[in-house]
Amino acid sequence: MQLRFVGCGDAFGSGGRLNTCFHVAGREANFLIDCGASALPALKRLEIDRNDIDLILITHFHGDHFAGLPFFLLDAQFSRRTRPLTIAGPQGIETRLREVMEVLFEHSSKTRQRFELAVVELAPEQNRKFGAVTVTPYPVVHGESGGPFLAYRIETEGRTLAYSADTEWTETLIPLAHGADLFIAEAYMYERVVKNHLSLKTLEQHLPAIGAKRLVLTHMSDDMLSRLVDIEHLAAEDGMVLVF
């Protein structure tokens, strides 16, 4: 399996990094995790074929994780996509998607797509299978507006990928990432604890219980980015590729 960090930045573009969007591809699986506002130009810059993407998993409805969908869908329409596409995310995703489409491009939510589009709600801790991809959502803690908030444990082609999404520390991160081949974890701050976000030092306290095989840090603020030379963990960069 190959993972490419299309964008790994926070909401404010700290370090000049793009909004969250991860591309995962294997022999059968081809999907995105989150689709932040900058996702489409980043996908094009990296020459990732959008027509090969079968599934987009959305963790929550903040713009740096969700607002790229209208651009992605309109691009698919104008490029005459024919391959079916599934967008899956928290409860309310169909309404939220329709609203953001209308805010950004009037009448776009009413346009009949040239391709089959399925919008699917995911329930916490209930497995859902999409072709070669099995997704288990876990509830996380990231405030009130923009939720519900989900983290994902994803099993595909014999590999397990876990993503914390944006969250403060919550015990659900342990079963989410336990024994995963790769754990992508938010490390917004280095040490300071802030509401709704995870610090590296808090995460490190729980890594033995999590027991993931590999860890990569994402969604880092300027505070974290300024300390990367002193951090032993792998930190994501836009465009970085991992094989797991």
JSON list of C-alpha atoms in Angstrom, two decimals:
[
{"chain": "A", "resi": 1, "resn": "MET", "atom": "CA", "xyz": [0.00, 0.00, 0.00]},
{"chain": "A", "resi": 2, "resn": "GLN", "atom": "CA", "xyz": [1.16, 3.50, -0.77]},
{"chain": "A", "resi": 3, "resn": "LEU", "atom": "CA", "xyz": [0.15, 6.61, 1.15]},
{"chain": "A", "resi": 4, "resn": "ARG", "atom": "CA", "xyz": [0.82, 10.08, -0.21]},
{"chain": "A", "resi": 5, "resn": "PHE", "atom": "CA", "xyz": [0.32, 13.19, 1.89]},
{"chain": "A", "resi": 6, "resn": "VAL", "atom": "CA", "xyz": [-1.44, 15.43, -0.62]},
{"chain": "A", "resi": 7, "resn": "GLY", "atom": "CA", "xyz": [-1.73, 17.97, 2.20]},
{"chain": "A", "resi": 8, "resn": "CYS", "atom": "CA", "xyz": [-0.80, 17.69, 5.87]},
{"chain": "A", "resi": 9, "resn": "GLY", "atom": "CA", "xyz": [-1.17, 21.21, 7.23]},
{"chain": "A", "resi": 10, "resn": "ASP", "atom": "CA", "xyz": [-3.39, 22.73, 9.86]},
{"chain": "A", "resi": 11, "resn": "ALA", "atom": "CA", "xyz": [-6.32, 25.05, 9.16]},
{"chain": "A", "resi": 12, "resn": "PHE", "atom": "CA", "xyz": [-4.02, 28.09, 8.94]},
{"chain": "A", "resi": 13, "resn": "GLY", "atom": "CA", "xyz": [-1.43, 26.76, 6.49]},
{"chain": "A", "resi": 14, "resn": "SER", "atom": "CA", "xyz": [1.34, 26.75, 9.09]},
{"chain": "A", "resi": 15, "resn": "GLY", "atom": "CA", "xyz": [4.69, 26.27, 7.39]},
{"chain": "A", "resi": 16, "resn": "GLY", "atom": "CA", "xyz": [3.02, 26.86, 4.02]},
{"chain": "A", "resi": 17, "resn": "ARG", "atom": "CA", "xyz": [1.47, 23.39, 4.16]},
{"chain": "A", "resi": 18, "resn": "LEU", "atom": "CA", "xyz": [-1.75, 22.52, 2.38]},
{"chain": "A", "resi": 19, "resn": "ASN", "atom": "CA", "xyz": [-5.01, 21.36, 3.95]},
{"chain": "A", "resi": 20, "resn": "THR", "atom": "CA", "xyz": [-5.47, 17.75, 5.00]},
{"chain": "A", "resi": 21, "resn": "CYS", "atom": "CA", "xyz": [-5.84, 15.22, 2.23]},
{"chain": "A", "resi": 22, "resn": "PHE", "atom": "CA", "xyz": [-4.23, 11.77, 2.10]},
{"chain": "A", "resi": 23, "resn": "HIS", "atom": "CA", "xyz": [-4.21, 9.49, -0.95]},
{"chain": "A", "resi": 24, "resn": "VAL", "atom": "CA", "xyz": [-4.02, 5.73, -0.38]},
{"chain": "A", "resi": 25, "resn": "ALA", "atom": "CA", "xyz": [-3.56, 3.29, -3.27]},
{"chain": "A", "resi": 26, "resn": "GLY", "atom": "CA", "xyz": [-2.85, -0.40, -3.67]},
{"chain": "A", "resi": 27, "resn": "ARG", "atom": "CA", "xyz": [-3.68, -3.21, -6.06]},
{"chain": "A", "resi": 28, "resn": "GLU", "atom": "CA", "xyz": [-7.43, -2.73, -5.54]},
{"chain": "A", "resi": 29, "resn": "ALA", "atom": "CA", "xyz": [-7.92, 0.16, -3.13]},
{"chain": "A", "resi": 30, "resn": "ASN", "atom": "CA", "xyz": [-7.76, 3.78, -4.24]},
{"chain": "A", "resi": 31, "resn": "PHE", "atom": "CA", "xyz": [-9.19, 6.38, -1.90]},
{"chain": "A", "resi": 32, "resn": "LEU", "atom": "CA", "xyz": [-8.77, 9.73, -0.17]},
{"chain": "A", "resi": 33, "resn": "ILE", "atom": "CA", "xyz": [-8.92, 10.48, 3.52]},
{"chain": "A", "resi": 34, "resn": "ASP", "atom": "CA", "xyz": [-10.31, 14.00, 3.90]},
{"chain": "A", "resi": 35, "resn": "CYS", "atom": "CA", "xyz": [-10.51, 16.58, 1.15]},
{"chain": "A", "resi": 36, "resn": "GLY", "atom": "CA", "xyz": [-9.53, 19.99, 2.47]},
{"chain": "A", "resi": 37, "resn": "ALA", "atom": "CA", "xyz": [-10.04, 23.20, 0.53]},
{"chain": "A", "resi": 38, "resn": "SER", "atom": "CA", "xyz": [-6.67, 22.96, -1.27]},
{"chain": "A", "resi": 39, "resn": "ALA", "atom": "CA", "xyz": [-7.04, 19.30, -2.25]},
{"chain": "A", "resi": 40, "resn": "LEU", "atom": "CA", "xyz": [-7.85, 19.61, -5.97]},
{"chain": "A", "resi": 41, "resn": "PRO", "atom": "CA", "xyz": [-4.87, 21.75, -7.04]},
{"chain": "A", "resi": 42, "resn": "ALA", "atom": "CA", "xyz": [-2.61, 19.60, -4.85]},
{"chain": "A", "resi": 43, "resn": "LEU", "atom": "CA", "xyz": [-3.89, 16.39, -6.48]},
{"chain": "A", "resi": 44, "resn": "LYS", "atom": "CA", "xyz": [-3.26, 17.91, -9.90]},
{"chain": "A", "resi": 45, "resn": "ARG", "atom": "CA", "xyz": [0.21, 19.12, -8.94]},
{"chain": "A", "resi": 46, "resn": "LEU", "atom": "CA", "xyz": [1.11, 15.61, -7.81]},
{"chain": "A", "resi": 47, "resn": "GLU", "atom": "CA", "xyz": [-0.44, 14.14, -10.97]},
{"chain": "A", "resi": 48, "resn": "ILE", "atom": "CA", "xyz": [-2.75, 11.85, -9.03]},
{"chain": "A", "resi": 49, "resn": "ASP", "atom": "CA", "xyz": [-5.49, 10.57, -11.33]},
{"chain": "A", "resi": 50, "resn": "ARG", "atom": "CA", "xyz": [-8.74, 11.67, -9.68]},
{"chain": "A", "resi": 51, "resn": "ASN", "atom": "CA", "xyz": [-10.76, 9.32, -11.88]},
{"chain": "A", "resi": 52, "resn": "ASP", "atom": "CA", "xyz": [-9.12, 6.30, -10.25]},
{"chain": "A", "resi": 53, "resn": "ILE", "atom": "CA", "xyz": [-10.31, 7.37, -6.79]},
{"chain": "A", "resi": 54, "resn": "ASP", "atom": "CA", "xyz": [-13.30, 5.27, -5.71]},
{"chain": "A", "resi": 55, "resn": "LEU", "atom": "CA", "xyz": [-13.87, 6.54, -2.16]},
{"chain": "A", "resi": 56, "resn": "ILE", "atom": "CA", "xyz": [-13.44, 9.73, -0.15]},
{"chain": "A", "resi": 57, "resn": "LEU", "atom": "CA", "xyz": [-13.60, 9.40, 3.64]},
{"chain": "A", "resi": 58, "resn": "ILE", "atom": "CA", "xyz": [-14.41, 12.62, 5.51]},
{"chain": "A", "resi": 59, "resn": "THR", "atom": "CA", "xyz": [-13.61, 12.88, 9.22]},
{"chain": "A", "resi": 60, "resn": "HIS", "atom": "CA", "xyz": [-15.55, 16.09, 9.98]},
{"chain": "A", "resi": 61, "resn": "PHE", "atom": "CA", "xyz": [-16.98, 19.21, 8.39]},
{"chain": "A", "resi": 62, "resn": "HIS", "atom": "CA", "xyz": [-14.32, 21.86, 9.03]},
{"chain": "A", "resi": 63, "resn": "GLY", "atom": "CA", "xyz": [-13.14, 23.54, 5.84]},
{"chain": "A", "resi": 64, "resn": "ASP", "atom": "CA", "xyz": [-9.57, 22.28, 6.00]},
{"chain": "A", "resi": 65, "resn": "HIS", "atom": "CA", "xyz": [-10.88, 18.68, 5.86]},
{"chain": "A", "resi": 66, "resn": "PHE", "atom": "CA", "xyz": [-14.13, 19.00, 3.90]},
{"chain": "A", "resi": 67, "resn": "ALA", "atom": "CA", "xyz": [-14.28, 22.13, 1.71]},
{"chain": "A", "resi": 68, "resn": "GLY", "atom": "CA", "xyz": [-12.40, 20.60, -1.22]},
{"chain": "A", "resi": 69, "resn": "LEU", "atom": "CA", "xyz": [-15.34, 18.37, -2.12]},
{"chain": "A", "resi": 70, "resn": "PRO", "atom": "CA", "xyz": [-17.26, 20.91, -4.26]},
{"chain": "A", "resi": 71, "resn": "PHE", "atom": "CA", "xyz": [-14.14, 21.53, -6.36]},
{"chain": "A", "resi": 72, "resn": "PHE", "atom": "CA", "xyz": [-13.44, 17.79, -6.65]},
{"chain": "A", "resi": 73, "resn": "LEU", "atom": "CA", "xyz": [-17.01, 17.02, -7.72]},
{"chain": "A", "resi": 74, "resn": "LEU", "atom": "CA", "xyz": [-17.27, 19.84, -10.25]},
{"chain": "A", "resi": 75, "resn": "ASP", "atom": "CA", "xyz": [-13.91, 18.90, -11.71]},
{"chain": "A", "resi": 76, "resn": "ALA", "atom": "CA", "xyz": [-15.16, 15.31, -12.02]},
{"chain": "A", "resi": 77, "resn": "GLN", "atom": "CA", "xyz": [-18.27, 16.54, -13.79]},
{"chain": "A", "resi": 78, "resn": "PHE", "atom": "CA", "xyz": [-16.44, 18.78, -16.26]},
{"chain": "A", "resi": 79, "resn": "SER", "atom": "CA", "xyz": [-13.76, 16.15, -16.96]},
{"chain": "A", "resi": 80, "resn": "ARG", "atom": "CA", "xyz": [-16.57, 13.70, -17.83]},
{"chain": "A", "resi": 81, "resn": "ARG", "atom": "CA", "xyz": [-15.86, 11.19, -15.12]},
{"chain": "A", "resi": 82, "resn": "THR", "atom": "CA", "xyz": [-17.83, 7.95, -15.53]},
{"chain": "A", "resi": 83, "resn": "ARG", "atom": "CA", "xyz": [-16.41, 5.86, -12.69]},
{"chain": "A", "resi": 84, "resn": "PRO", "atom": "CA", "xyz": [-18.72, 5.63, -9.61]},
{"chain": "A", "resi": 85, "resn": "LEU", "atom": "CA", "xyz": [-17.64, 7.56, -6.53]},
{"chain": "A", "resi": 86, "resn": "THR", "atom": "CA", "xyz": [-18.57, 7.11, -2.87]},
{"chain": "A", "resi": 87, "resn": "ILE", "atom": "CA", "xyz": [-18.21, 9.86, -0.28]},
{"chain": "A", "resi": 88, "resn": "ALA", "atom": "CA", "xyz": [-18.56, 8.64, 3.30]},
{"chain": "A", "resi": 89, "resn": "GLY", "atom": "CA", "xyz": [-18.44, 10.53, 6.57]},
{"chain": "A", "resi": 90, "resn": "PRO", "atom": "CA", "xyz": [-20.21, 11.46, 9.78]},
{"chain": "A", "resi": 91, "resn": "GLN", "atom": "CA", "xyz": [-23.94, 11.72, 10.31]},
{"chain": "A", "resi": 92, "resn": "GLY", "atom": "CA", "xyz": [-25.36, 14.63, 8.33]},
{"chain": "A", "resi": 93, "resn": "ILE", "atom": "CA", "xyz": [-22.83, 14.45, 5.51]},
{"chain": "A", "resi": 94, "resn": "GLU", "atom": "CA", "xyz": [-25.44, 14.52, 2.75]},
{"chain": "A", "resi": 95, "resn": "THR", "atom": "CA", "xyz": [-26.96, 17.76, 4.09]},
{"chain": "A", "resi": 96, "resn": "ARG", "atom": "CA", "xyz": [-23.57, 19.34, 4.78]},
{"chain": "A", "resi": 97, "resn": "LEU", "atom": "CA", "xyz": [-22.31, 18.48, 1.30]},
{"chain": "A", "resi": 98, "resn": "ARG", "atom": "CA", "xyz": [-25.39, 20.00, -0.32]},
{"chain": "A", "resi": 99, "resn": "GLU", "atom": "CA", "xyz": [-24.99, 23.16, 1.77]},
{"chain": "A", "resi": 100, "resn": "VAL", "atom": "CA", "xyz": [-21.30, 23.66, 1.01]},
{"chain": "A", "resi": 101, "resn": "MET", "atom": "CA", "xyz": [-21.91, 23.04, -2.69]},
{"chain": "A", "resi": 102, "resn": "GLU", "atom": "CA", "xyz": [-24.52, 25.80, -2.73]},
{"chain": "A", "resi": 103, "resn": "VAL", "atom": "CA", "xyz": [-22.39, 28.22, -0.71]},
{"chain": "A", "resi": 104, "resn": "LEU", "atom": "CA", "xyz": [-19.42, 27.86, -3.04]},
{"chain": "A", "resi": 105, "resn": "PHE", "atom": "CA", "xyz": [-21.19, 27.27, -6.38]},
{"chain": "A", "resi": 106, "resn": "GLU", "atom": "CA", "xyz": [-24.87, 28.22, -6.65]},
{"chain": "A", "resi": 107, "resn": "HIS", "atom": "CA", "xyz": [-27.12, 25.44, -8.01]},
{"chain": "A", "resi": 108, "resn": "SER", "atom": "CA", "xyz": [-24.23, 22.96, -8.14]},
{"chain": "A", "resi": 109, "resn": "SER", "atom": "CA", "xyz": [-25.91, 20.60, -5.66]},
{"chain": "A", "resi": 110, "resn": "LYS", "atom": "CA", "xyz": [-28.83, 20.21, -8.07]},
{"chain": "A", "resi": 111, "resn": "THR", "atom": "CA", "xyz": [-26.72, 19.30, -11.07]},
{"chain": "A", "resi": 112, "resn": "ARG", "atom": "CA", "xyz": [-27.14, 15.71, -12.19]},
{"chain": "A", "resi": 113, "resn": "GLN", "atom": "CA", "xyz": [-23.73, 14.06, -12.26]},
{"chain": "A", "resi": 114, "resn": "ARG", "atom": "CA", "xyz": [-22.51, 12.14, -15.28]},
{"chain": "A", "resi": 115, "resn": "PHE", "atom": "CA", "xyz": [-21.27, 9.49, -12.86]},
{"chain": "A", "resi": 116, "resn": "GLU", "atom": "CA", "xyz": [-22.87, 7.51, -10.04]},
{"chain": "A", "resi": 117, "resn": "LEU", "atom": "CA", "xyz": [-22.38, 9.30, -6.71]},
{"chain": "A", "resi": 118, "resn": "ALA", "atom": "CA", "xyz": [-23.20, 7.69, -3.35]},
{"chain": "A", "resi": 119, "resn": "VAL", "atom": "CA", "xyz": [-23.07, 9.70, -0.11]},
{"chain": "A", "resi": 120, "resn": "VAL", "atom": "CA", "xyz": [-22.95, 7.43, 2.94]},
{"chain": "A", "resi": 121, "resn": "GLU", "atom": "CA", "xyz": [-23.23, 8.14, 6.67]},
{"chain": "A", "resi": 122, "resn": "LEU", "atom": "CA", "xyz": [-20.88, 6.23, 8.95]},
{"chain": "A", "resi": 123, "resn": "ALA", "atom": "CA", "xyz": [-21.83, 5.30, 12.50]},
{"chain": "A", "resi": 124, "resn": "PRO", "atom": "CA", "xyz": [-19.21, 5.13, 15.27]},
{"chain": "A", "resi": 125, "resn": "GLU", "atom": "CA", "xyz": [-17.70, 1.69, 15.89]},
{"chain": "A", "resi": 126, "resn": "GLN", "atom": "CA", "xyz": [-19.71, 0.04, 13.12]},
{"chain": "A", "resi": 127, "resn": "ASN", "atom": "CA", "xyz": [-17.68, -1.55, 10.33]},
{"chain": "A", "resi": 128, "resn": "ARG", "atom": "CA", "xyz": [-18.50, -0.54, 6.78]},
{"chain": "A", "resi": 129, "resn": "LYS", "atom": "CA", "xyz": [-17.06, -2.21, 3.70]},
{"chain": "A", "resi": 130, "resn": "PHE", "atom": "CA", "xyz": [-16.40, -0.35, 0.44]},
{"chain": "A", "resi": 131, "resn": "GLY", "atom": "CA", "xyz": [-14.98, -2.81, -2.05]},
{"chain": "A", "resi": 132, "resn": "ALA", "atom": "CA", "xyz": [-11.51, -3.78, -0.82]},
{"chain": "A", "resi": 133, "resn": "VAL", "atom": "CA", "xyz": [-11.66, -1.22, 2.02]},
{"chain": "A", "resi": 134, "resn": "THR", "atom": "CA", "xyz": [-13.18, -1.85, 5.47]},
{"chain": "A", "resi": 135, "resn": "VAL", "atom": "CA", "xyz": [-13.64, 1.25, 7.61]},
{"chain": "A", "resi": 136, "resn": "THR", "atom": "CA", "xyz": [-14.30, 1.38, 11.35]},
{"chain": "A", "resi": 137, "resn": "PRO", "atom": "CA", "xyz": [-15.06, 4.91, 12.63]},
{"chain": "A", "resi": 138, "resn": "TYR", "atom": "CA", "xyz": [-14.30, 5.94, 16.20]},
{"chain": "A", "resi": 139, "resn": "PRO", "atom": "CA", "xyz": [-15.70, 9.06, 17.89]},
{"chain": "A", "resi": 140, "resn": "VAL", "atom": "CA", "xyz": [-13.15, 11.72, 18.82]},
{"chain": "A", "resi": 141, "resn": "VAL", "atom": "CA", "xyz": [-13.26, 15.10, 20.55]},
{"chain": "A", "resi": 142, "resn": "HIS", "atom": "CA", "xyz": [-12.87, 18.26, 18.49]},
{"chain": "A", "resi": 143, "resn": "GLY", "atom": "CA", "xyz": [-15.46, 20.70, 19.78]},
{"chain": "A", "resi": 144, "resn": "GLU", "atom": "CA", "xyz": [-19.07, 21.10, 18.73]},
{"chain": "A", "resi": 145, "resn": "SER", "atom": "CA", "xyz": [-19.31, 23.03, 15.45]},
{"chain": "A", "resi": 146, "resn": "GLY", "atom": "CA", "xyz": [-18.31, 20.94, 12.44]},
{"chain": "A", "resi": 147, "resn": "GLY", "atom": "CA", "xyz": [-19.12, 17.55, 13.97]},
{"chain": "A", "resi": 148, "resn": "PRO", "atom": "CA", "xyz": [-19.78, 14.74, 14.52]},
{"chain": "A", "resi": 149, "resn": "PHE", "atom": "CA", "xyz": [-16.06, 14.01, 14.61]},
{"chain": "A", "resi": 150, "resn": "LEU", "atom": "CA", "xyz": [-14.69, 10.65, 13.52]},
{"chain": "A", "resi": 151, "resn": "ALA", "atom": "CA", "xyz": [-11.29, 8.97, 13.42]},
{"chain": "A", "resi": 152, "resn": "TYR", "atom": "CA", "xyz": [-10.81, 5.99, 11.12]},
{"chain": "A", "resi": 153, "resn": "ARG", "atom": "CA", "xyz": [-9.31, 2.53, 11.35]},
{"chain": "A", "resi": 154, "resn": "ILE", "atom": "CA", "xyz": [-9.00, 1.26, 7.80]},
{"chain": "A", "resi": 155, "resn": "GLU", "atom": "CA", "xyz": [-8.20, -2.30, 6.75]},
{"chain": "A", "resi": 156, "resn": "THR", "atom": "CA", "xyz": [-7.33, -3.04, 3.15]},
{"chain": "A", "resi": 157, "resn": "GLU", "atom": "CA", "xyz": [-5.16, -5.51, 1.26]},
{"chain": "A", "resi": 158, "resn": "GLY", "atom": "CA", "xyz": [-3.81, -7.02, 4.47]},
{"chain": "A", "resi": 159, "resn": "ARG", "atom": "CA", "xyz": [-2.76, -3.71, 5.99]},
{"chain": "A", "resi": 160, "resn": "THR", "atom": "CA", "xyz": [-4.24, -1.56, 8.75]},
{"chain": "A", "resi": 161, "resn": "LEU", "atom": "CA", "xyz": [-4.08, 2.23, 8.65]},
{"chain": "A", "resi": 162, "resn": "ALA", "atom": "CA", "xyz": [-5.33, 4.38, 11.53]},
{"chain": "A", "resi": 163, "resn": "TYR", "atom": "CA", "xyz": [-5.91, 8.14, 11.46]},
{"chain": "A", "resi": 164, "resn": "SER", "atom": "CA", "xyz": [-6.67, 10.14, 14.59]},
{"chain": "A", "resi": 165, "resn": "ALA", "atom": "CA", "xyz": [-8.21, 13.07, 12.68]},
{"chain": "A", "resi": 166, "resn": "ASP", "atom": "CA", "xyz": [-8.38, 16.32, 14.70]},
{"chain": "A", "resi": 167, "resn": "THR", "atom": "CA", "xyz": [-8.93, 15.57, 18.38]},
{"chain": "A", "resi": 168, "resn": "GLU", "atom": "CA", "xyz": [-7.80, 16.14, 21.91]},
{"chain": "A", "resi": 169, "resn": "TRP", "atom": "CA", "xyz": [-6.71, 13.03, 23.79]},
{"chain": "A", "resi": 170, "resn": "THR", "atom": "CA", "xyz": [-9.48, 10.47, 24.11]},
{"chain": "A", "resi": 171, "resn": "GLU", "atom": "CA", "xyz": [-9.26, 6.82, 25.10]},
{"chain": "A", "resi": 172, "resn": "THR", "atom": "CA", "xyz": [-10.85, 5.74, 21.81]},
{"chain": "A", "resi": 173, "resn": "LEU", "atom": "CA", "xyz": [-7.49, 6.42, 20.14]},
{"chain": "A", "resi": 174, "resn": "ILE", "atom": "CA", "xyz": [-6.13, 3.25, 21.77]},
{"chain": "A", "resi": 175, "resn": "PRO", "atom": "CA", "xyz": [-8.46, 0.73, 20.06]},
{"chain": "A", "resi": 176, "resn": "LEU", "atom": "CA", "xyz": [-8.43, 2.92, 16.94]},
{"chain": "A", "resi": 177, "resn": "ALA", "atom": "CA", "xyz": [-4.72, 2.49, 16.36]},
{"chain": "A", "resi": 178, "resn": "HIS", "atom": "CA", "xyz": [-3.83, -0.59, 18.41]},
{"chain": "A", "resi": 179, "resn": "GLY", "atom": "CA", "xyz": [-1.35, -2.69, 16.43]},
{"chain": "A", "resi": 180, "resn": "ALA", "atom": "CA", "xyz": [-1.93, -0.71, 13.22]},
{"chain": "A", "resi": 181, "resn": "ASP", "atom": "CA", "xyz": [0.71, -0.95, 10.51]},
{"chain": "A", "resi": 182, "resn": "LEU", "atom": "CA", "xyz": [0.64, 2.85, 10.28]},
{"chain": "A", "resi": 183, "resn": "PHE", "atom": "CA", "xyz": [-0.84, 5.42, 12.64]},
{"chain": "A", "resi": 184, "resn": "ILE", "atom": "CA", "xyz": [-1.26, 8.97, 11.34]},
{"chain": "A", "resi": 185, "resn": "ALA", "atom": "CA", "xyz": [-1.72, 11.16, 14.40]},
{"chain": "A", "resi": 186, "resn": "GLU", "atom": "CA", "xyz": [-2.39, 14.82, 14.87]},
{"chain": "A", "resi": 187, "resn": "ALA", "atom": "CA", "xyz": [0.35, 16.59, 16.81]},
{"chain": "A", "resi": 188, "resn": "TYR", "atom": "CA", "xyz": [-0.91, 20.13, 16.75]},
{"chain": "A", "resi": 189, "resn": "MET", "atom": "CA", "xyz": [1.16, 21.35, 19.69]},
{"chain": "A", "resi": 190, "resn": "TYR", "atom": "CA", "xyz": [4.46, 20.13, 21.07]},
{"chain": "A", "resi": 191, "resn": "GLU", "atom": "CA", "xyz": [3.71, 20.19, 24.79]},
{"chain": "A", "resi": 192, "resn": "ARG", "atom": "CA", "xyz": [1.03, 22.72, 25.58]},
{"chain": "A", "resi": 193, "resn": "VAL", "atom": "CA", "xyz": [-2.42, 21.22, 26.01]},
{"chain": "A", "resi": 194, "resn": "VAL", "atom": "CA", "xyz": [-5.10, 23.10, 24.08]},
{"chain": "A", "resi": 195, "resn": "LYS", "atom": "CA", "xyz": [-8.77, 22.26, 23.86]},
{"chain": "A", "resi": 196, "resn": "ASN", "atom": "CA", "xyz": [-9.84, 20.04, 20.94]},
{"chain": "A", "resi": 197, "resn": "HIS", "atom": "CA", "xyz": [-6.29, 19.30, 19.75]},
{"chain": "A", "resi": 198, "resn": "LEU", "atom": "CA", "xyz": [-3.55, 16.80, 20.56]},
{"chain": "A", "resi": 199, "resn": "SER", "atom": "CA", "xyz": [-0.04, 17.61, 21.71]},
{"chain": "A", "resi": 200, "resn": "LEU", "atom": "CA", "xyz": [2.94, 15.40, 20.94]},
{"chain": "A", "resi": 201, "resn": "LYS", "atom": "CA", "xyz": [3.85, 14.99, 24.61]},
{"chain": "A", "resi": 202, "resn": "THR", "atom": "CA", "xyz": [0.32, 13.85, 25.45]},
{"chain": "A", "resi": 203, "resn": "LEU", "atom": "CA", "xyz": [0.38, 11.40, 22.55]},
{"chain": "A", "resi": 204, "resn": "GLU", "atom": "CA", "xyz": [3.76, 10.01, 23.59]},
{"chain": "A", "resi": 205, "resn": "GLN", "atom": "CA", "xyz": [2.41, 9.07, 27.02]},
{"chain": "A", "resi": 206, "resn": "HIS", "atom": "CA", "xyz": [-0.02, 6.67, 25.34]},
{"chain": "A", "resi": 207, "resn": "LEU", "atom": "CA", "xyz": [2.11, 5.22, 22.54]},
{"chain": "A", "resi": 208, "resn": "PRO", "atom": "CA", "xyz": [3.00, 2.03, 24.49]},
{"chain": "A", "resi": 209, "resn": "ALA", "atom": "CA", "xyz": [-0.70, 1.22, 24.96]},
{"chain": "A", "resi": 210, "resn": "ILE", "atom": "CA", "xyz": [-1.45, 2.03, 21.33]},
{"chain": "A", "resi": 211, "resn": "GLY", "atom": "CA", "xyz": [1.32, -0.19, 20.03]},
{"chain": "A", "resi": 212, "resn": "ALA", "atom": "CA", "xyz": [1.19, 0.91, 16.39]},
{"chain": "A", "resi": 213, "resn": "LYS", "atom": "CA", "xyz": [4.03, -0.37, 14.22]},
{"chain": "A", "resi": 214, "resn": "ARG", "atom": "CA", "xyz": [4.76, 3.02, 12.63]},
{"chain": "A", "resi": 215, "resn": "LEU", "atom": "CA", "xyz": [3.80, 6.55, 13.57]},
{"chain": "A", "resi": 216, "resn": "VAL", "atom": "CA", "xyz": [3.72, 9.68, 11.45]},
{"chain": "A", "resi": 217, "resn": "LEU", "atom": "CA", "xyz": [2.73, 13.11, 12.75]},
{"chain": "A", "resi": 218, "resn": "THR", "atom": "CA", "xyz": [0.44, 15.51, 10.90]},
{"chain": "A", "resi": 219, "resn": "HIS", "atom": "CA", "xyz": [-1.64, 18.72, 11.28]},
{"chain": "A", "resi": 220, "resn": "MET", "atom": "CA", "xyz": [1.19, 20.56, 13.04]},
{"chain": "A", "resi": 221, "resn": "SER", "atom": "CA", "xyz": [1.12, 24.19, 14.18]},
{"chain": "A", "resi": 222, "resn": "ASP", "atom": "CA", "xyz": [4.06, 26.58, 13.99]},
{"chain": "A", "resi": 223, "resn": "ASP", "atom": "CA", "xyz": [4.86, 25.52, 17.57]},
{"chain": "A", "resi": 224, "resn": "MET", "atom": "CA", "xyz": [5.43, 21.93, 16.43]},
{"chain": "A", "resi": 225, "resn": "LEU", "atom": "CA", "xyz": [7.11, 22.79, 13.15]},
{"chain": "A", "resi": 226, "resn": "SER", "atom": "CA", "xyz": [9.70, 24.90, 14.95]},
{"chain": "A", "resi": 227, "resn": "ARG", "atom": "CA", "xyz": [10.76, 21.83, 16.96]},
{"chain": "A", "resi": 228, "resn": "LEU", "atom": "CA", "xyz": [10.96, 19.18, 14.23]},
{"chain": "A", "resi": 229, "resn": "VAL", "atom": "CA", "xyz": [14.77, 18.96, 14.37]},
{"chain": "A", "resi": 230, "resn": "ASP", "atom": "CA", "xyz": [14.51, 17.76, 17.96]},
{"chain": "A", "resi": 231, "resn": "ILE", "atom": "CA", "xyz": [11.69, 15.25, 17.42]},
{"chain": "A", "resi": 232, "resn": "GLU", "atom": "CA", "xyz": [12.46, 11.57, 16.85]},
{"chain": "A", "resi": 233, "resn": "HIS", "atom": "CA", "xyz": [9.16, 10.73, 15.17]},
{"chain": "A", "resi": 234, "resn": "LEU", "atom": "CA", "xyz": [8.52, 10.95, 11.44]},
{"chain": "A", "resi": 235, "resn": "ALA", "atom": "CA", "xyz": [6.68, 14.13, 10.52]},
{"chain": "A", "resi": 236, "resn": "ALA", "atom": "CA", "xyz": [4.55, 14.38, 7.40]},
{"chain": "A", "resi": 237, "resn": "GLU", "atom": "CA", "xyz": [5.36, 16.79, 4.58]},
{"chain": "A", "resi": 238, "resn": "ASP", "atom": "CA", "xyz": [3.21, 17.71, 1.61]},
{"chain": "A", "resi": 239, "resn": "GLY", "atom": "CA", "xyz": [3.92, 15.24, -1.19]},
{"chain": "A", "resi": 240, "resn": "MET", "atom": "CA", "xyz": [5.65, 12.71, 1.05]},
{"chain": "A", "resi": 241, "resn": "VAL", "atom": "CA", "xyz": [5.11, 9.05, 0.13]},
{"chain": "A", "resi": 242, "resn": "LEU", "atom": "CA", "xyz": [5.08, 6.12, 2.56]},
{"chain": "A", "resi": 243, "resn": "VAL", "atom": "CA", "xyz": [4.80, 2.43, 1.72]},
{"chain": "A", "resi": 244, "resn": "PHE", "atom": "CA", "xyz": [3.24, 0.34, 4.49]}
]
